[in-house]
Amino acid sequence: MSQSPAPAERLAPGDVAPDFTLTSDSGDEVTLSGLRGRKVIVYFYPAAMTPGCTTQACDFRDSLDALKAEGYEVLGISPDQPEKLAKFRERDGITFPLLADPSKETLAAWGAYGEKKNYGKIVQGVIRSTVVVDEEGTVAHAAYNVRAKGHVAKLRRDLGLD
């Protein structure tokens, strides 16, 4: 079993967003710095095709046109392999890139991997999180331990879009 990376501190507004290059559900490489000049919503979720993660992905999918109209790109990141992400995209009609981070290095660098409570037990795992990065690559908004259901609506309110 591979060693999990040490969790990093959580990001906060004003921090420089850690750059990454990850493989997408379509096999393309996506680099955060390649999206400079655009606002990017990066959300981290534990596992493709699970109930909560499906709810969250479909909420982002259903809000994507409105988010894009406000200048936002959306990227979903999980520790899943690209092949599983491709199945998730196809099964649920996901219309934004899903990125694979099986090493969990990006998850850790963004504070989205570490200790969390799962059914009352403390475990190491993916912390459901959303970070909004501005056009210059700086964190504009960060939310950790978010709920899958209703999160996109709350995020839209937090960003002043509703």
Coordinates of C-alpha atoms in Angstrom, one line a residue:
M1 CA 0.0 0.0 0.0
S2 CA 1.4 3.4 -0.9
Q3 CA 2.1 6.1 1.6
S4 CA -0.5 8.8 1.6
P5 CA 0.9 12.4 1.4
A6 CA 1.0 14.5 4.5
P7 CA -2.0 16.9 4.5
A8 CA -1.2 20.5 3.9
E9 CA -2.7 23.5 5.6
R10 CA -6.1 24.6 4.2
L11 CA -6.0 27.3 1.7
A12 CA -7.5 30.7 2.4
P13 CA -8.4 33.8 0.3
G14 CA -5.3 35.6 -0.8
D15 CA -3.1 32.4 -0.9
V16 CA -1.5 31.5 -4.2
A17 CA -3.3 28.4 -5.5
P18 CA -0.8 25.5 -5.9
D19 CA -0.3 24.7 -9.6
F20 CA -1.0 21.1 -10.8
T21 CA -1.0 19.1 -14.0
L22 CA -3.5 16.2 -13.8
T23 CA -4.9 13.7 -16.3
S24 CA -8.6 14.3 -17.2
D25 CA -11.4 11.8 -17.8
S26 CA -10.7 12.2 -21.5
G27 CA -7.0 11.5 -21.1
D28 CA -5.9 15.1 -21.6
E29 CA -3.5 16.9 -19.3
V30 CA -5.0 19.9 -17.5
T31 CA -2.8 22.4 -15.8
L32 CA -4.2 25.1 -13.5
S33 CA -1.7 27.7 -14.7
G34 CA -3.0 27.0 -18.2
L35 CA -6.3 28.6 -17.1
R36 CA -4.8 31.9 -16.0
G37 CA -7.1 34.8 -17.0
R38 CA -10.2 32.7 -16.1
K39 CA -11.9 32.2 -12.8
V40 CA -11.8 28.5 -11.8
I41 CA -13.9 26.6 -9.3
V42 CA -11.9 23.5 -8.2
Y43 CA -13.8 21.0 -6.2
F44 CA -12.5 17.9 -4.5
Y45 CA -14.6 14.8 -3.9
P46 CA -13.9 11.4 -2.5
A47 CA -15.0 8.9 -5.2
A48 CA -16.7 9.0 -8.6
M49 CA -20.1 7.3 -8.9
T50 CA -20.9 7.3 -5.2
P51 CA -24.3 8.9 -4.2
G52 CA -23.0 12.1 -2.7
C53 CA -20.3 12.7 -5.3
T54 CA -22.9 12.1 -8.1
T55 CA -25.3 14.6 -6.5
Q56 CA -22.5 17.2 -6.3
A57 CA -21.2 16.6 -9.8
C58 CA -24.8 16.8 -11.3
D59 CA -25.4 20.0 -9.4
F60 CA -22.3 21.5 -11.0
R61 CA -23.3 20.1 -14.4
D62 CA -26.8 21.6 -14.1
S63 CA -25.3 25.0 -13.0
L64 CA -22.4 25.0 -15.5
D65 CA -24.0 27.3 -18.2
A66 CA -24.8 29.9 -15.5
L67 CA -21.4 29.6 -14.0
K68 CA -19.7 29.9 -17.4
A69 CA -21.8 33.0 -18.1
E70 CA -20.2 34.6 -15.0
G71 CA -16.8 33.6 -16.3
Y72 CA -16.2 30.5 -14.2
E73 CA -14.6 27.2 -15.3
V74 CA -15.3 24.1 -13.2
L75 CA -12.8 21.3 -12.4
G76 CA -13.6 18.2 -10.3
I77 CA -10.7 16.3 -8.7
S78 CA -10.7 12.9 -7.0
P79 CA -8.2 10.1 -6.4
D80 CA -10.0 8.0 -9.0
Q81 CA -8.2 6.8 -12.2
P82 CA -9.1 8.5 -15.5
E83 CA -10.9 5.4 -16.7
K84 CA -13.3 5.5 -13.8
L85 CA -13.8 9.2 -14.3
A86 CA -14.7 8.6 -18.0
K87 CA -17.4 6.1 -16.9
F88 CA -18.7 8.7 -14.4
R89 CA -18.8 11.4 -17.1
E90 CA -20.6 9.1 -19.6
R91 CA -23.0 7.7 -17.0
D92 CA -24.1 11.1 -15.6
G93 CA -23.5 13.4 -18.6
I94 CA -20.8 15.4 -16.8
T95 CA -19.9 18.4 -19.0
F96 CA -16.7 19.7 -17.3
P97 CA -13.3 18.1 -16.8
L98 CA -12.9 15.5 -14.0
L99 CA -9.3 15.2 -13.0
A100 CA -7.5 12.1 -11.6
D101 CA -5.2 12.5 -8.6
P102 CA -4.4 8.9 -7.5
S103 CA -1.2 10.0 -5.7
K104 CA -3.4 12.5 -3.7
E105 CA -0.5 15.0 -3.9
T106 CA -2.8 17.8 -5.3
L107 CA -5.5 16.9 -2.9
A108 CA -3.0 17.3 0.0
A109 CA -1.5 20.5 -1.4
W110 CA -4.9 22.1 -1.5
G111 CA -5.8 21.0 2.1
A112 CA -8.4 18.5 0.7
Y113 CA -6.8 15.4 2.1
G114 CA -6.3 14.5 5.8
E115 CA -8.2 13.6 8.9
K116 CA -11.9 13.7 8.8
K117 CA -14.8 12.1 10.6
N118 CA -16.6 9.3 8.9
Y119 CA -19.5 7.7 10.7
G120 CA -18.0 9.0 14.0
K121 CA -14.5 7.6 13.4
I122 CA -11.4 9.7 12.6
V123 CA -10.0 8.5 9.2
Q124 CA -7.6 9.7 6.6
G125 CA -9.3 10.7 3.4
V126 CA -10.6 13.2 0.9
I127 CA -12.2 16.2 2.5
R128 CA -15.0 17.4 0.3
S129 CA -13.9 20.9 -0.5
T130 CA -14.3 23.7 -3.0
V131 CA -11.7 26.4 -3.8
V132 CA -12.4 29.3 -6.2
V133 CA -9.3 30.7 -7.9
D134 CA -9.3 34.1 -9.5
E135 CA -7.8 35.1 -12.9
E136 CA -4.4 35.7 -11.4
G137 CA -4.2 32.3 -9.7
T138 CA -5.0 33.5 -6.2
V139 CA -7.6 31.9 -3.9
A140 CA -10.7 34.0 -3.8
H141 CA -12.9 31.6 -1.8
A142 CA -12.3 28.3 0.1
A143 CA -14.8 26.0 1.7
Y144 CA -13.9 22.7 3.4
N145 CA -16.1 19.9 4.7
V146 CA -18.9 21.0 2.4
R147 CA -22.1 19.0 2.0
A148 CA -22.6 17.4 -1.3
K149 CA -26.3 18.3 -1.5
G150 CA -27.1 22.0 -1.9
H151 CA -23.4 23.0 -2.1
V152 CA -23.5 24.5 -5.5
A153 CA -26.5 26.7 -4.5
K154 CA -24.6 27.8 -1.4
L155 CA -21.5 28.5 -3.5
R156 CA -23.5 30.6 -5.9
R157 CA -24.8 32.7 -3.0
D158 CA -21.3 33.0 -1.5
L159 CA -20.0 34.3 -4.8
G160 CA -22.9 36.8 -5.2
L161 CA -24.3 35.1 -8.3
D162 CA -27.8 34.6 -6.9

